PDB file of C-alpha atoms and ligand atoms in Angstrom:
ATOM      1  CA  UNK A 949     171.454  55.234 155.335  1.00 46.00           C
ATOM      2  CA  UNK A 950     171.793  59.354 154.876  1.00 51.00           C
ATOM      3  CA  UNK A 951     174.846  59.151 152.882  1.00 50.00           C
ATOM      4  CA  UNK A 952     173.781  56.139 150.623  1.00 52.00           C
ATOM      5  CA  UNK A 953     170.271  57.933 149.711  1.00 52.00           C
ATOM      6  CA  UNK A 954     172.537  61.270 149.013  1.00 52.00           C
ATOM      7  CA  UNK A 955     174.309  59.154 146.622  1.00 48.00           C
ATOM      8  CA  UNK A 956     171.472  58.173 144.858  1.00 49.00           C
ATOM      9  CA  UNK A 957     169.749  61.691 145.009  1.00 49.00           C
ATOM     10  CA  UNK A 958     172.534  62.840 143.139  1.00 50.00           C
ATOM     11  CA  UNK A 959     173.456  60.328 140.665  1.00 49.00           C
ATOM     12  CA  UNK A 960     170.511  61.046 138.735  1.00 56.00           C
ATOM     13  CA  UNK A 961     171.544  64.670 138.081  1.00 70.00           C
ATOM     14  CA  UNK A 962     168.949  66.948 136.040  1.00 89.00           C
ATOM     15  CA  UNK A 963     170.953  69.628 134.561  1.00 89.00           C
ATOM     16  CA  UNK A 964     168.413  72.222 133.718  1.00 94.00           C
ATOM     17  CA  UNK A 965     168.166  72.869 137.941  1.00 95.00           C
ATOM     18  CA  UNK A 966     170.399  72.767 140.416  1.00 94.00           C
ATOM     19  CA  UNK A 967     170.413  69.758 142.089  1.00 95.00           C
ATOM     20  CA  UNK A 968     173.046  70.361 145.213  1.00 94.00           C
ATOM     21  CA  UNK A 969     173.296  73.304 146.942  1.00 96.00           C
ATOM     22  CA  UNK A 970     177.252  74.558 147.439  1.00 96.00           C
ATOM     23  CA  UNK A 971     177.553  72.966 150.883  1.00 97.00           C
ATOM     24  CA  UNK A 972     176.658  69.549 149.660  1.00 96.00           C
ATOM     25  CA  UNK A 973     172.764  68.869 150.808  1.00 97.00           C
ATOM     26  CA  UNK A 974     170.819  67.920 148.105  1.00 96.00           C
ATOM     27  CA  UNK A 975     167.939  69.691 146.131  1.00 97.00           C
ATOM     28  CA  UNK A 976     165.173  67.370 145.778  1.00 97.00           C
ATOM     29  CA  UNK A 977     163.261  67.319 142.108  1.00 97.00           C
ATOM     30  CA  UNK A 978     161.622  64.820 140.041  1.00 97.00           C
ATOM     31  CA  UNK A 979     164.083  62.271 138.468  1.00 95.00           C
ATOM     32  CA  UNK A 980     166.580  63.077 140.981  1.00 95.00           C
ATOM     33  CA  UNK A 981     165.804  60.217 142.985  1.00 95.00           C
ATOM     34  CA  UNK A 982     164.645  56.474 142.547  1.00 94.00           C
ATOM     35  CA  UNK A 983     161.935  55.554 145.051  1.00 96.00           C
ATOM     36  CA  UNK A 984     161.980  52.090 145.310  1.00 95.00           C
ATOM     37  CA  UNK A 985     166.240  52.251 146.559  1.00 95.00           C
ATOM     38  CA  UNK A 986     164.744  55.167 148.697  1.00 96.00           C
ATOM     39  CA  UNK A 987     161.849  52.802 150.252  1.00 97.00           C
ATOM     40  CA  UNK A 988     164.148  49.872 150.898  1.00 95.00           C
ATOM     41  CA  UNK A 989     166.319  51.216 153.377  1.00 94.00           C
ATOM     42  CA  UNK A 990     163.882  53.755 155.092  1.00 96.00           C
ATOM     43  CA  UNK A 991     160.647  50.438 154.833  1.00 94.00           C
ATOM     44  CA  UNK A 992     163.737  48.286 156.702  1.00 94.00           C
ATOM     45  CA  UNK A 993     163.770  51.176 159.365  1.00 94.00           C
ATOM     46  CA  UNK A 994     160.001  50.528 160.184  1.00 93.00           C
ATOM     47  CA  UNK A 995     159.584  54.673 160.929  1.00 97.00           C
ATOM     48  CA  UNK A 996     156.841  57.232 162.202  1.00 97.00           C
ATOM     49  CA  UNK A 997     156.513  60.140 160.317  1.00 98.00           C
ATOM     50  CA  UNK A 998     154.717  62.835 162.863  1.00 98.00           C
ATOM     51  CA  UNK A 999     152.691  65.921 160.738  1.00 98.00           C
ATOM     52  CA  UNK A1000     151.524  68.806 162.638  1.00 98.00           C
ATOM     53  CA  UNK A1001     149.001  71.415 160.581  1.00 98.00           C
ATOM     54  CA  UNK A1002     147.159  73.960 162.658  1.00 98.00           C
ATOM     55  CA  UNK A1003     143.984  74.879 161.528  1.00 98.00           C
ATOM     56  CA  UNK A1004     142.479  77.924 164.017  1.00 97.00           C
ATOM     57  CA  UNK A1005     139.299  79.692 163.181  1.00 97.00           C
ATOM     58  CA  UNK A1006     138.060  79.603 159.421  1.00 97.00           C
ATOM     59  CA  UNK A1007     140.928  77.482 158.034  1.00 97.00           C
ATOM     60  CA  UNK A1008     139.126  74.287 159.531  1.00 98.00           C
ATOM     61  CA  UNK A1009     137.513  74.931 156.686  1.00 98.00           C
ATOM     62  CA  UNK A1010     140.497  73.639 154.688  1.00 98.00           C
ATOM     63  CA  UNK A1011     141.317  70.312 156.576  1.00 98.00           C
ATOM     64  CA  UNK A1012     139.377  68.320 154.648  1.00 98.00           C
ATOM     65  CA  UNK A1013     141.338  68.711 151.387  1.00 98.00           C
ATOM     66  CA  UNK A1014     144.585  68.607 152.962  1.00 98.00           C
ATOM     67  CA  UNK A1015     143.690  65.158 154.422  1.00 98.00           C
ATOM     68  CA  UNK A1016     141.839  63.289 152.488  1.00 98.00           C
ATOM     69  CA  UNK A1017     144.810  64.480 149.532  1.00 98.00           C
ATOM     70  CA  UNK A1018     147.434  64.044 151.751  1.00 99.00           C
ATOM     71  CA  UNK A1019     145.864  59.845 152.257  1.00 98.00           C
ATOM     72  CA  UNK A1020     146.346  59.806 148.473  1.00 98.00           C
ATOM     73  CA  UNK A1021     150.037  61.053 148.251  1.00 98.00           C
ATOM     74  CA  UNK A1022     151.494  61.731 151.404  1.00 98.00           C
ATOM     75  CA  UNK A1023     154.241  58.599 152.614  1.00 98.00           C
ATOM     76  CA  UNK A1024     152.355  56.298 151.870  1.00 98.00           C
ATOM     77  CA  UNK A1025     153.232  52.544 153.091  1.00 97.00           C
ATOM     78  CA  UNK A1026     154.752  54.728 156.004  1.00 98.00           C
ATOM     79  CA  UNK A1027     153.165  54.933 159.474  1.00 98.00           C
ATOM     80  CA  UNK A1028     152.025  58.717 160.006  1.00 98.00           C
ATOM     81  CA  UNK A1029     151.024  60.678 162.630  1.00 98.00           C
ATOM     82  CA  UNK A1030     148.962  63.805 161.993  1.00 98.00           C
ATOM     83  CA  UNK A1031     148.751  65.851 164.799  1.00 98.00           C
ATOM     84  CA  UNK A1032     145.851  69.005 163.850  1.00 98.00           C
ATOM     85  CA  UNK A1033     145.886  71.970 166.676  1.00 98.00           C
ATOM     86  CA  UNK A1034     142.124  73.091 166.363  1.00 98.00           C
ATOM     87  CA  UNK A1035     140.418  75.721 168.663  1.00 98.00           C
ATOM     88  CA  UNK A1036     137.233  73.893 166.735  1.00 98.00           C
ATOM     89  CA  UNK A1037     137.790  69.663 167.678  1.00 98.00           C
ATOM     90  CA  UNK A1038     134.307  69.343 166.392  1.00 98.00           C
ATOM     91  CA  UNK A1039     135.238  70.516 162.842  1.00 98.00           C
ATOM     92  CA  UNK A1040     137.963  68.099 162.431  1.00 98.00           C
ATOM     93  CA  UNK A1041     136.205  66.002 159.354  1.00 98.00           C
ATOM     94  CA  UNK A1042     136.199  62.229 159.310  1.00 96.00           C
ATOM     95  CA  UNK A1043     138.679  61.509 156.626  1.00 98.00           C
ATOM     96  CA  UNK A1044     139.467  57.206 156.291  1.00 97.00           C
ATOM     97  CA  UNK A1045     142.892  56.757 157.259  1.00 98.00           C
ATOM     98  CA  UNK A1046     144.778  54.187 155.436  1.00 98.00           C
ATOM     99  CA  UNK A1047     146.310  51.015 157.487  1.00 96.00           C
ATOM    100  CA  UNK A1048     149.400  52.469 159.858  1.00 97.00           C
ATOM    101  CA  UNK A1049     148.026  56.236 159.827  1.00 98.00           C
ATOM    102  CA  UNK A1050     146.399  57.768 162.719  1.00 97.00           C
ATOM    103  CA  UNK A1051     145.483  61.375 163.751  1.00 98.00           C
ATOM    104  CA  UNK A1052     145.158  63.218 167.146  1.00 97.00           C
ATOM    105  CA  UNK A1053     143.382  66.045 167.860  1.00 98.00           C
ATOM    106  CA  UNK A1054     144.994  69.251 169.952  1.00 97.00           C
ATOM    107  CA  UNK A1055     143.035  72.395 171.014  1.00 98.00           C
ATOM    108  CA  UNK A1056     144.462  75.048 171.019  1.00 97.00           C
ATOM    109  CA  UNK A1057     142.703  78.777 171.878  1.00 95.00           C
ATOM    110  CA  UNK A1058     142.665  80.762 168.709  1.00 93.00           C
ATOM    111  CA  UNK A1059     143.893  84.204 168.465  1.00 94.00           C
ATOM    112  CA  UNK A1060     142.110  87.501 166.872  1.00 93.00           C
ATOM    113  CA  UNK A1061     145.682  88.187 164.851  1.00 94.00           C
ATOM    114  CA  UNK A1062     146.918  85.737 161.948  1.00 93.00           C
ATOM    115  CA  UNK A1063     150.222  86.739 162.546  1.00 93.00           C
ATOM    116  CA  UNK A1064     150.027  85.138 166.044  1.00 92.00           C
ATOM    117  CA  UNK A1065     148.701  82.153 164.901  1.00 94.00           C
ATOM    118  CA  UNK A1066     151.715  81.540 162.205  1.00 93.00           C
ATOM    119  CA  UNK A1067     154.187  82.664 164.743  1.00 91.00           C
ATOM    120  CA  UNK A1068     152.823  80.148 167.949  1.00 95.00           C
ATOM    121  CA  UNK A1069     153.169  77.431 165.677  1.00 97.00           C
ATOM    122  CA  UNK A1070     157.182  77.113 166.459  1.00 98.00           C
ATOM    123  CA  UNK A1071     156.277  77.490 170.286  1.00 97.00           C
ATOM    124  CA  UNK A1072     153.683  74.794 170.156  1.00 97.00           C
ATOM    125  CA  UNK A1073     155.875  72.141 168.103  1.00 97.00           C
ATOM    126  CA  UNK A1074     158.800  72.438 170.510  1.00 97.00           C
ATOM    127  CA  UNK A1075     156.507  71.438 173.702  1.00 97.00           C
ATOM    128  CA  UNK A1076     154.586  68.570 171.606  1.00 97.00           C
ATOM    129  CA  UNK A1077     158.181  67.285 170.918  1.00 97.00           C
ATOM    130  CA  UNK A1078     158.716  67.875 174.754  1.00 95.00           C
ATOM    131  CA  UNK A1079     155.696  66.301 175.740  1.00 94.00           C
ATOM    132  CA  UNK A1080     154.910  63.507 172.763  1.00 89.00           C
ATOM    133  CA  UNK A1081     157.558  62.891 170.987  1.00 88.00           C
ATOM    134  CA  UNK A1082     160.977  62.538 171.436  1.00 78.00           C
ATOM    135  CA  UNK A1083     160.550  58.463 172.041  1.00 83.00           C
ATOM    136  CA  UNK A1084     157.960  57.726 169.802  1.00 89.00           C
ATOM    137  CA  UNK A1085     158.582  59.249 166.727  1.00 96.00           C
ATOM    138  CA  UNK A1086     161.561  59.322 164.376  1.00 97.00           C
ATOM    139  CA  UNK A1087     160.707  62.171 161.496  1.00 98.00           C
ATOM    140  CA  UNK A1088     158.411  65.153 161.730  1.00 98.00           C
ATOM    141  CA  UNK A1089     156.792  67.628 159.084  1.00 98.00           C
ATOM    142  CA  UNK A1090     155.265  70.976 160.389  1.00 98.00           C
ATOM    143  CA  UNK A1091     153.017  71.950 157.123  1.00 98.00           C
ATOM    144  CA  UNK A1092     150.277  74.511 156.018  1.00 98.00           C
ATOM    145  CA  UNK A1093     146.986  73.557 156.150  1.00 98.00           C
ATOM    146  CA  UNK A1094     145.807  75.807 153.164  1.00 98.00           C
ATOM    147  CA  UNK A1095     147.090  73.589 150.610  1.00 98.00           C
ATOM    148  CA  UNK A1096     146.355  70.006 148.697  1.00 98.00           C
ATOM    149  CA  UNK A1097     148.973  66.909 147.757  1.00 99.00           C
ATOM    150  CA  UNK A1098     148.571  66.824 143.787  1.00 98.00           C
ATOM    151  CA  UNK A1099     151.790  64.104 143.515  1.00 98.00           C
ATOM    152  CA  UNK A1100     154.063  61.694 145.031  1.00 98.00           C
ATOM    153  CA  UNK A1101     155.500  63.064 148.220  1.00 98.00           C
ATOM    154  CA  UNK A1102     157.420  59.871 149.806  1.00 98.00           C
ATOM    155  CA  UNK A1103     160.659  59.243 151.938  1.00 98.00           C
ATOM    156  CA  UNK A1104     162.979  61.322 149.456  1.00 98.00           C
ATOM    157  CA  UNK A1105     162.033  63.423 151.509  1.00 98.00           C
ATOM    158  CA  UNK A1106     163.286  62.595 154.680  1.00 98.00           C
ATOM    159  CA  UNK A1107     166.450  63.910 155.596  1.00 98.00           C
ATOM    160  CA  UNK A1108     168.272  65.178 159.243  1.00 98.00           C
ATOM    161  CA  UNK A1109     166.727  68.990 158.605  1.00 98.00           C
ATOM    162  CA  UNK A1110     165.029  69.596 155.507  1.00 98.00           C
ATOM    163  CA  UNK A1111     163.577  73.158 154.029  1.00 98.00           C
ATOM    164  CA  UNK A1112     161.345  74.064 151.089  1.00 98.00           C
ATOM    165  CA  UNK A1113     162.251  76.482 148.360  1.00 98.00           C
ATOM    166  CA  UNK A1114     159.353  79.131 148.483  1.00 98.00           C
ATOM    167  CA  UNK A1115     158.155  79.237 145.089  1.00 98.00           C
ATOM    168  CA  UNK A1116     157.357  82.772 145.203  1.00 97.00           C
ATOM    169  CA  UNK A1117     161.375  83.042 144.974  1.00 97.00           C
ATOM    170  CA  UNK A1118     163.172  80.078 143.848  1.00 93.00           C
ATOM    171  CA  UNK A1119     164.531  82.570 140.910  1.00 93.00           C
ATOM    172  CA  UNK A1120     164.670  85.680 142.259  1.00 96.00           C
ATOM    173  CA  UNK A1121     168.027  87.558 142.611  1.00 96.00           C
ATOM    174  CA  UNK A1122     169.199  87.194 146.687  1.00 95.00           C
ATOM    175  CA  UNK A1123     169.119  90.549 147.485  1.00 95.00           C
ATOM    176  CA  UNK A1124     165.543  90.946 146.653  1.00 97.00           C
ATOM    177  CA  UNK A1125     163.936  87.990 149.274  1.00 98.00           C
ATOM    178  CA  UNK A1126     161.816  89.213 151.950  1.00 98.00           C
ATOM    179  CA  UNK A1127     163.905  88.600 154.483  1.00 98.00           C
ATOM    180  CA  UNK A1128     163.805  90.925 157.892  1.00 98.00           C
ATOM    181  CA  UNK A1129     166.249  93.355 157.312  1.00 98.00           C
ATOM    182  CA  UNK A1130     165.771  95.078 160.120  1.00 98.00           C
ATOM    183  CA  UNK A1131     168.980  94.642 162.753  1.00 98.00           C
ATOM    184  CA  UNK A1132     166.772  95.177 165.438  1.00 98.00           C
ATOM    185  CA  UNK A1133     164.747  91.837 164.947  1.00 98.00           C
ATOM    186  CA  UNK A1134     166.658  88.446 166.016  1.00 98.00           C
ATOM    187  CA  UNK A1135     165.738  87.379 162.028  1.00 98.00           C
ATOM    188  CA  UNK A1136     167.787  89.994 160.352  1.00 98.00           C
ATOM    189  CA  UNK A1137     169.657  89.399 157.530  1.00 98.00           C
ATOM    190  CA  UNK A1138     172.144  91.639 156.328  1.00 97.00           C
ATOM    191  CA  UNK A1139     172.172  92.234 152.374  1.00 97.00           C
ATOM    192  CA  UNK A1140     174.739  89.857 150.897  1.00 97.00           C
ATOM    193  CA  UNK A1141     174.140  87.001 152.755  1.00 97.00           C
ATOM    194  CA  UNK A1142     171.248  84.111 152.998  1.00 97.00           C
ATOM    195  CA  UNK A1143     171.390  80.905 150.485  1.00 98.00           C
ATOM    196  CA  UNK A1144     167.889  80.886 149.139  1.00 98.00           C
ATOM    197  CA  UNK A1145     164.653  82.164 150.599  1.00 98.00           C
ATOM    198  CA  UNK A1146     162.764  78.824 152.502  1.00 98.00           C
ATOM    199  CA  UNK A1147     159.007  78.906 152.740  1.00 98.00           C
ATOM    200  CA  UNK A1148     157.534  78.881 156.475  1.00 98.00           C
ATOM    201  CA  UNK A1149     154.920  75.865 154.936  1.00 98.00           C
ATOM    202  CA  UNK A1150     157.199  73.131 155.294  1.00 98.00           C
ATOM    203  CA  UNK A1151     159.505  72.609 157.969  1.00 98.00           C
ATOM    204  CA  UNK A1152     161.153  68.621 158.538  1.00 98.00           C
ATOM    205  CA  UNK A1153     163.328  66.024 159.902  1.00 98.00           C
ATOM    206  CA  UNK A1154     164.780  64.314 162.082  1.00 97.00           C
ATOM    207  CA  UNK A1155     162.674  64.928 165.252  1.00 97.00           C
ATOM    208  CA  UNK A1156     165.227  65.966 167.813  1.00 96.00           C
ATOM    209  CA  UNK A1157     166.327  68.566 164.775  1.00 98.00           C
ATOM    210  CA  UNK A1158     162.902  70.072 163.939  1.00 98.00           C
ATOM    211  CA  UNK A1159     163.013  70.553 168.182  1.00 98.00           C
ATOM    212  CA  UNK A1160     166.304  72.638 168.526  1.00 98.00           C
ATOM    213  CA  UNK A1161     164.844  74.450 165.317  1.00 98.00           C
ATOM    214  CA  UNK A1162     161.972  75.380 167.014  1.00 98.00           C
ATOM    215  CA  UNK A1163     162.999  76.239 170.444  1.00 98.00           C
ATOM    216  CA  UNK A1164     165.989  78.695 168.610  1.00 98.00           C
ATOM    217  CA  UNK A1165     162.949  80.079 166.419  1.00 98.00           C
ATOM    218  CA  UNK A1166     160.636  80.286 169.676  1.00 98.00           C
ATOM    219  CA  UNK A1167     163.238  82.141 171.691  1.00 98.00           C
ATOM    220  CA  UNK A1168     164.473  84.412 169.120  1.00 98.00           C
ATOM    221  CA  UNK A1169     160.505  85.144 168.342  1.00 97.00           C
ATOM    222  CA  UNK A1170     160.255  85.844 172.185  1.00 97.00           C
ATOM    223  CA  UNK A1171     163.002  88.128 172.311  1.00 98.00           C
ATOM    224  CA  UNK A1172     161.736  90.271 169.314  1.00 98.00           C
ATOM    225  CA  UNK A1173     158.243  90.116 171.833  1.00 97.00           C
ATOM    226  CA  UNK A1174     160.076  91.618 174.381  1.00 98.00           C
ATOM    227  CA  UNK A1175     161.406  94.404 172.024  1.00 98.00           C
ATOM    228  CA  UNK A1176     158.161  95.208 170.254  1.00 98.00           C
ATOM    229  CA  UNK A1177     159.501  94.155 166.736  1.00 98.00           C
ATOM    230  CA  UNK A1178     157.308  91.255 164.471  1.00 97.00           C
ATOM    231  CA  UNK A1179     159.946  89.961 161.775  1.00 98.00           C
ATOM    232  CA  UNK A1180     158.228  90.959 158.138  1.00 98.00           C
ATOM    233  CA  UNK A1181     157.120  87.401 157.766  1.00 97.00           C
ATOM    234  CA  UNK A1182     156.887  86.265 161.367  1.00 97.00           C
ATOM    235  CA  UNK A1183     158.060  82.937 161.790  1.00 97.00           C
ATOM    236  CA  UNK A1184     159.197  82.876 158.148  1.00 98.00           C
ATOM    237  CA  UNK A1185     161.696  85.348 158.373  1.00 98.00           C
ATOM    238  CA  UNK A1186     163.179  83.666 161.881  1.00 98.00           C
ATOM    239  CA  UNK A1187     163.108  80.251 160.252  1.00 98.00           C
ATOM    240  CA  UNK A1188     165.328  81.606 157.533  1.00 98.00           C
ATOM    241  CA  UNK A1189     167.674  83.243 159.344  1.00 98.00           C
ATOM    242  CA  UNK A1190     167.855  79.842 161.709  1.00 98.00           C
ATOM    243  CA  UNK A1191     168.883  78.493 158.056  1.00 98.00           C
ATOM    244  CA  UNK A1192     171.457  81.071 157.463  1.00 98.00           C
ATOM    245  CA  UNK A1193     173.590  79.453 160.181  1.00 98.00           C
ATOM    246  CA  UNK A1194     171.834  75.729 160.588  1.00 98.00           C
ATOM    247  CA  UNK A1195     172.115  74.933 156.789  1.00 98.00           C
ATOM    248  CA  UNK A1196     169.179  72.432 155.634  1.00 98.00           C
ATOM    249  CA  UNK A1197     170.642  68.547 154.992  1.00 98.00           C
ATOM    250  CA  UNK A1198     168.434  68.377 152.496  1.00 98.00           C
ATOM    251  CA  UNK A1199     166.364  70.997 150.418  1.00 98.00           C
ATOM    252  CA  UNK A1200     163.076  70.224 148.994  1.00 98.00           C
ATOM    253  CA  UNK A1201     162.542  71.955 145.471  1.00 98.00           C
ATOM    254  CA  UNK A1202     159.159  74.426 144.340  1.00 98.00           C
ATOM    255  CA  UNK A1203     157.425  70.700 143.721  1.00 98.00           C
ATOM    256  CA  UNK A1204     156.668  70.202 146.953  1.00 98.00           C
ATOM    257  CA  UNK A1205     155.611  73.556 147.746  1.00 98.00           C
ATOM    258  CA  UNK A1206     153.742  75.371 145.052  1.00 98.00           C
ATOM    259  CA  UNK A1207     150.990  77.890 144.714  1.00 98.00           C
ATOM    260  CA  UNK A1208     147.659  76.859 143.168  1.00 98.00           C
ATOM    261  CA  UNK A1209     147.537  80.780 141.103  1.00 97.00           C
ATOM    262  CA  UNK A1210     150.725  80.206 139.927  1.00 96.00           C
ATOM    263  CA  UNK A1211     151.216  78.533 136.187  1.00 94.00           C
ATOM    264  CA  UNK A1212     153.602  75.439 135.751  1.00 93.00           C
ATOM    265  CA  UNK A1213     156.904  76.634 134.712  1.00 95.00           C
ATOM    266  CA  UNK A1214     158.997  74.308 132.351  1.00 95.00           C
ATOM    267  CA  UNK A1215     161.883  73.052 134.879  1.00 95.00           C
ATOM    268  CA  UNK A1216     158.702  71.947 137.197  1.00 97.00           C
ATOM    269  CA  UNK A1217     157.778  68.433 136.261  1.00 96.00           C
ATOM    270  CA  UNK A1218     155.234  67.518 138.541  1.00 98.00           C
ATOM    271  CA  UNK A1219     153.619  69.622 141.198  1.00 98.00           C
ATOM    272  CA  UNK A1220     153.233  67.633 144.604  1.00 98.00           C
ATOM    273  CA  UNK A1221     151.844  69.929 147.175  1.00 98.00           C
ATOM    274  CA  UNK A1222     150.197  73.210 147.203  1.00 98.00           C
ATOM    275  CA  UNK A1223     148.982  76.254 148.595  1.00 98.00           C
ATOM    276  CA  UNK A1224     144.903  76.651 147.729  1.00 98.00           C
ATOM    277  CA  UNK A1225     143.746  79.746 146.648  1.00 97.00           C
ATOM    278  CA  UNK A1226     142.188  81.596 149.639  1.00 94.00           C
ATOM    279  CA  UNK A1227     140.371  84.807 150.179  1.00 93.00           C
ATOM    280  CA  UNK A1228     142.494  86.322 152.746  1.00 94.00           C
ATOM    281  CA  UNK A1229     140.086  89.186 153.934  1.00 93.00           C
ATOM    282  CA  UNK A1230     137.263  85.883 154.523  1.00 92.00           C
ATOM    283  CA  UNK A1231     139.119  83.345 156.099  1.00 95.00           C
ATOM    284  CA  UNK A1232     141.728  85.598 158.741  1.00 94.00           C
ATOM    285  CA  UNK A1233     140.392  86.970 161.460  1.00 94.00           C
ATOM    286  CA  UNK A1234     142.235  90.563 160.855  1.00 95.00           C
ATOM    287  CA  UNK A1235     143.349  92.483 157.509  1.00 91.00           C
TER     288      UNK A1235
HETATM  289  C1  UD2 B2074     153.291  82.466 154.454  1.00 81.22           C
HETATM  290  C2  UD2 B2074     153.824  80.979 154.592  1.00 81.22           C
HETATM  291  C3  UD2 B2074     153.266  80.519 155.553  1.00 81.22           C
HETATM  292  C4  UD2 B2074     153.557  80.833 156.858  1.00 81.22           C
HETATM  293  C5  UD2 B2074     153.333  83.179 156.677  1.00 81.22           C
HETATM  294  C6  UD2 B2074     154.087  83.481 157.851  1.00 81.22           C
HETATM  295  C7  UD2 B2074     153.974  79.808 152.465  1.00 81.22           C
HETATM  296  C8  UD2 B2074     153.594  79.250 151.080  1.00 81.22           C
HETATM  297  N1  UD2 B2074     153.358  79.764 153.439  1.00 81.22           N
HETATM  298  O1  UD2 B2074     151.659  81.782 154.171  1.00 81.22           O
HETATM  299  O2  UD2 B2074     154.320  79.064 156.115  1.00 81.22           O
HETATM  300  O3  UD2 B2074     155.094  81.332 156.792  1.00 81.22           O
HETATM  301  O4  UD2 B2074     153.580  83.096 155.677  1.00 81.22           O
HETATM  302  O5  UD2 B2074     153.543  84.628 158.410  1.00 81.22           O
HETATM  303  O6  UD2 B2074     155.379  79.815 152.845  1.00 81.22           O
HETATM  304  N2  UD2 B2074     146.357  79.251 160.776  1.00 81.22           N
HETATM  305  C9  UD2 B2074     145.375  79.067 161.022  1.00 81.22           C
HETATM  306  N3  UD2 B2074     144.824  80.037 161.074  1.00 81.22           N
HETATM  307  C10 UD2 B2074     144.201  81.627 160.814  1.00 81.22           C
HETATM  308  C11 UD2 B2074     145.401  82.010 160.456  1.00 81.22           C
HETATM  309  C12 UD2 B2074     146.795  80.710 159.716  1.00 81.22           C
HETATM  310  O7  UD2 B2074     145.226  78.286 161.538  1.00 81.22           O
HETATM  311  O8  UD2 B2074     143.584  82.378 160.829  1.00 81.22           O
HETATM  312  C13 UD2 B2074     147.512  78.493 160.273  1.00 81.22           C
HETATM  313  C14 UD2 B2074     147.470  77.621 159.262  1.00 81.22           C
HETATM  314  O9  UD2 B2074     148.319  75.999 159.230  1.00 81.22           O
HETATM  315  C15 UD2 B2074     148.093  78.536 158.135  1.00 81.22           C
HETATM  316  C16 UD2 B2074     149.289  78.705 158.726  1.00 81.22           C
HETATM  317  O10 UD2 B2074     149.203  79.200 159.585  1.00 81.22           O
HETATM  318  O11 UD2 B2074     148.538  77.355 156.792  1.00 81.22           O
HETATM  319  C17 UD2 B2074     149.329  80.102 157.700  1.00 81.22           C
HETATM  320  O12 UD2 B2074     149.335  80.552 157.355  1.00 81.22           O
HETATM  321  P1  UD2 B2074     149.308  81.569 156.258  1.00 81.22           P
HETATM  322  O13 UD2 B2074     148.265  80.296 155.217  1.00 81.22           O
HETATM  323  O14 UD2 B2074     147.259  82.388 156.796  1.00 81.22           O
HETATM  324  O15 UD2 B2074     149.564  82.343 156.250  1.00 81.22           O
HETATM  325  P2  UD2 B2074     150.442  82.816 154.220  1.00 81.22           P
HETATM  326  O16 UD2 B2074     149.875  82.297 153.328  1.00 81.22           O
HETATM  327  O17 UD2 B2074     150.642  84.405 154.566  1.00 81.22           O
END
């Protein structure tokens, strides 16, 4: 199936953007895939797509728009199981879910450091897959909650291990990527190395592959913690290190992770998923 989808993706090639990586993974852009053909593969397989989001502290306010917009645009026609990690289960909004879509709330204590919240997601993801998912779920996406869907996000995003290009750095020269540059950190990437700068807001793939990623990133985060070092962009830095040595088999273009404050560029024909504008000082527990 992967091979057939891959062929579908690169057949309708766009000339203005890079649609395939040097290691031959497709980069998904509008006009590079045929939704009905892709659906005809995946619908037959009756797959379940787990979707994890963390909404701790004041970030619960983002859940309503996230879920309502996901119900309009995200994985329509597929079985979707949302797993919401929150310290305030009572604040999870009642959103009407479509057929074959369900939601589980998981209680988690918050932290007084936002950095701790974002980096602990790897450990929670690893445990959740271990305990609840391995035989129940085919694919998984871990998504940031301070986001909204604006357009189609379907089975063209599925793959063994899937990364998204961070919208802030897709035209930045490699040596200016904000990778972790201190050799003391397990997330260290030397100058001259690296392929893309991937965003921590979207991690996806087959459940076993995402488990492997979460486990390795969690182990490296633990080693950094033991050495009293925190990577420049927490788990996002470790994710970038992981993808340097374990190449994603599919890459999502910035259509799949935009930022509301950025104006659209000509190569972005559709914004599908975007980080909303937030007042960091107001929503985060610490500066
Ligand atoms: C970037 C990344 C984010 C993560 C972070 C690393 C993008 C667009 N975003 O975003 O994925 O890698 O850098 O530090 O690539 N959260 C809470 N409560 C909090 C704080 C965070 O629930 O008090 C959760 C929530 O799901 C949020 C996520 O952690 O969406 C990421 O935190 P952020 O959005 O504050 O991080 P940000 O904007 O620096």
